[in-house]
């Protein structure tokens, strides 16, 4: 299950991926490499902590827990599509869908 909602502390969308069956865990190095290959700009990679990249003109923060924050975005549907791309590269799209 993918839930996208407005962030309560800043302008942006917070997306979380959930699964009742399997733990949601993102390998940030592998995900960063895949997203680079798809043409997205990786700004910073802190293995085990955070991945910051640019997608669709927005700054996107990805955490190992599966939480994604898209800064300054107010369109939850676009946030969901961005998250699907990230989750696909992380190899967990089927887990959270």
PDB file of C-alpha atoms in Angstrom:
ATOM      1  CA  UNK A   1       0.000   0.000   0.000  1.00  0.00           C
ATOM      2  CA  UNK A   2       1.346   3.420  -0.968  1.00  0.00           C
ATOM      3  CA  UNK A   3       0.044   6.415   0.962  1.00  0.00           C
ATOM      4  CA  UNK A   4       0.799   9.972  -0.194  1.00  0.00           C
ATOM      5  CA  UNK A   5      -0.262  12.921   1.939  1.00  0.00           C
ATOM      6  CA  UNK A   6       0.688  16.559   2.484  1.00  0.00           C
ATOM      7  CA  UNK A   7       3.565  17.121   4.894  1.00  0.00           C
ATOM      8  CA  UNK A   8       2.482  18.813   8.120  1.00  0.00           C
ATOM      9  CA  UNK A   9       5.807  20.538   8.849  1.00  0.00           C
ATOM     10  CA  UNK A  10       6.773  21.927   5.427  1.00  0.00           C
ATOM     11  CA  UNK A  11       5.418  22.320   1.908  1.00  0.00           C
ATOM     12  CA  UNK A  12       5.656  18.955   0.225  1.00  0.00           C
ATOM     13  CA  UNK A  13       4.262  15.428   0.004  1.00  0.00           C
ATOM     14  CA  UNK A  14       5.183  12.537   2.294  1.00  0.00           C
ATOM     15  CA  UNK A  15       4.862   9.065   0.780  1.00  0.00           C
ATOM     16  CA  UNK A  16       5.071   5.839   2.723  1.00  0.00           C
ATOM     17  CA  UNK A  17       5.057   2.296   1.405  1.00  0.00           C
ATOM     18  CA  UNK A  18       3.535  -0.402   3.606  1.00  0.00           C
ATOM     19  CA  UNK A  19       3.227  -4.155   3.432  1.00  0.00           C
ATOM     20  CA  UNK A  20       1.443  -6.540   5.779  1.00  0.00           C
ATOM     21  CA  UNK A  21       3.523  -9.479   4.534  1.00  0.00           C
ATOM     22  CA  UNK A  22       7.118  -8.303   4.180  1.00  0.00           C
ATOM     23  CA  UNK A  23       9.276  -5.622   5.776  1.00  0.00           C
ATOM     24  CA  UNK A  24       9.824  -2.517   3.653  1.00  0.00           C
ATOM     25  CA  UNK A  25      13.558  -1.824   3.470  1.00  0.00           C
ATOM     26  CA  UNK A  26      15.367   0.142   0.772  1.00  0.00           C
ATOM     27  CA  UNK A  27      18.998  -0.388  -0.219  1.00  0.00           C
ATOM     28  CA  UNK A  28      19.891   3.227  -0.955  1.00  0.00           C
ATOM     29  CA  UNK A  29      23.064   2.441  -2.969  1.00  0.00           C
ATOM     30  CA  UNK A  30      21.253   0.069  -5.326  1.00  0.00           C
ATOM     31  CA  UNK A  31      18.321   2.454  -5.651  1.00  0.00           C
ATOM     32  CA  UNK A  32      20.597   5.429  -6.383  1.00  0.00           C
ATOM     33  CA  UNK A  33      22.388   3.511  -9.138  1.00  0.00           C
ATOM     34  CA  UNK A  34      19.112   2.472 -10.776  1.00  0.00           C
ATOM     35  CA  UNK A  35      17.709   6.010 -10.612  1.00  0.00           C
ATOM     36  CA  UNK A  36      20.937   7.398 -12.149  1.00  0.00           C
ATOM     37  CA  UNK A  37      20.577   4.908 -15.001  1.00  0.00           C
ATOM     38  CA  UNK A  38      17.011   6.171 -15.547  1.00  0.00           C
ATOM     39  CA  UNK A  39      18.350   9.726 -15.931  1.00  0.00           C
ATOM     40  CA  UNK A  40      17.613  11.195 -12.504  1.00  0.00           C
ATOM     41  CA  UNK A  41      20.197  13.348 -10.729  1.00  0.00           C
ATOM     42  CA  UNK A  42      21.500  11.947  -7.443  1.00  0.00           C
ATOM     43  CA  UNK A  43      22.528  14.917  -5.289  1.00  0.00           C
ATOM     44  CA  UNK A  44      23.670  13.096  -2.155  1.00  0.00           C
ATOM     45  CA  UNK A  45      23.878   9.522  -0.942  1.00  0.00           C
ATOM     46  CA  UNK A  46      24.408   8.784   2.732  1.00  0.00           C
ATOM     47  CA  UNK A  47      24.338   4.957   2.801  1.00  0.00           C
ATOM     48  CA  UNK A  48      22.022   3.641   5.482  1.00  0.00           C
ATOM     49  CA  UNK A  49      20.634   7.130   6.155  1.00  0.00           C
ATOM     50  CA  UNK A  50      19.282   9.068   3.180  1.00  0.00           C
ATOM     51  CA  UNK A  51      19.301   9.502  -0.583  1.00  0.00           C
ATOM     52  CA  UNK A  52      18.600  12.942  -2.051  1.00  0.00           C
ATOM     53  CA  UNK A  53      17.856  13.266  -5.740  1.00  0.00           C
ATOM     54  CA  UNK A  54      16.064  15.397  -8.278  1.00  0.00           C
ATOM     55  CA  UNK A  55      13.018  13.956 -10.060  1.00  0.00           C
ATOM     56  CA  UNK A  56      10.424  15.774 -12.161  1.00  0.00           C
ATOM     57  CA  UNK A  57      12.042  19.073 -11.078  1.00  0.00           C
ATOM     58  CA  UNK A  58      11.556  18.362  -7.349  1.00  0.00           C
ATOM     59  CA  UNK A  59      13.995  17.476  -4.589  1.00  0.00           C
ATOM     60  CA  UNK A  60      13.211  13.981  -3.324  1.00  0.00           C
ATOM     61  CA  UNK A  61      14.500  12.492  -0.060  1.00  0.00           C
ATOM     62  CA  UNK A  62      14.413   8.697   0.265  1.00  0.00           C
ATOM     63  CA  UNK A  63      14.932   6.859   3.554  1.00  0.00           C
ATOM     64  CA  UNK A  64      15.770   3.159   4.155  1.00  0.00           C
ATOM     65  CA  UNK A  65      12.376   2.706   5.865  1.00  0.00           C
ATOM     66  CA  UNK A  66      10.597   3.413   2.568  1.00  0.00           C
ATOM     67  CA  UNK A  67       9.555   6.942   3.521  1.00  0.00           C
ATOM     68  CA  UNK A  68       9.871   9.476   0.702  1.00  0.00           C
ATOM     69  CA  UNK A  69       9.513  13.252   0.949  1.00  0.00           C
ATOM     70  CA  UNK A  70       9.018  15.341  -2.196  1.00  0.00           C
ATOM     71  CA  UNK A  71       9.738  18.956  -1.263  1.00  0.00           C
ATOM     72  CA  UNK A  72       7.527  21.802  -2.530  1.00  0.00           C
ATOM     73  CA  UNK A  73       5.166  19.405  -4.319  1.00  0.00           C
ATOM     74  CA  UNK A  74       1.431  19.773  -3.686  1.00  0.00           C
ATOM     75  CA  UNK A  75       0.162  17.101  -6.111  1.00  0.00           C
ATOM     76  CA  UNK A  76      -0.284  13.794  -4.253  1.00  0.00           C
ATOM     77  CA  UNK A  77      -0.797  11.854  -7.506  1.00  0.00           C
ATOM     78  CA  UNK A  78       2.534  13.049  -8.943  1.00  0.00           C
ATOM     79  CA  UNK A  79       4.123  12.200  -5.583  1.00  0.00           C
ATOM     80  CA  UNK A  80       2.720   8.692  -5.864  1.00  0.00           C
ATOM     81  CA  UNK A  81       4.147   8.280  -9.396  1.00  0.00           C
ATOM     82  CA  UNK A  82       7.566   9.476  -8.207  1.00  0.00           C
ATOM     83  CA  UNK A  83       7.377   6.999  -5.319  1.00  0.00           C
ATOM     84  CA  UNK A  84       6.475   4.167  -7.699  1.00  0.00           C
ATOM     85  CA  UNK A  85       9.607   4.919  -9.733  1.00  0.00           C
ATOM     86  CA  UNK A  86      11.743   4.913  -6.570  1.00  0.00           C
ATOM     87  CA  UNK A  87      10.111   1.729  -5.231  1.00  0.00           C
ATOM     88  CA  UNK A  88      10.568   0.031  -8.604  1.00  0.00           C
ATOM     89  CA  UNK A  89      14.303   0.832  -8.557  1.00  0.00           C
ATOM     90  CA  UNK A  90      14.469  -0.355  -4.943  1.00  0.00           C
ATOM     91  CA  UNK A  91      12.903  -3.669  -5.974  1.00  0.00           C
ATOM     92  CA  UNK A  92       9.964  -3.309  -3.586  1.00  0.00           C
ATOM     93  CA  UNK A  93       7.184  -2.004  -5.846  1.00  0.00           C
ATOM     94  CA  UNK A  94       5.429  -5.381  -5.832  1.00  0.00           C
ATOM     95  CA  UNK A  95       5.727  -5.531  -2.032  1.00  0.00           C
ATOM     96  CA  UNK A  96       4.007  -2.166  -1.491  1.00  0.00           C
ATOM     97  CA  UNK A  97       1.500  -2.334  -4.368  1.00  0.00           C
TER      98      UNK A  97
END
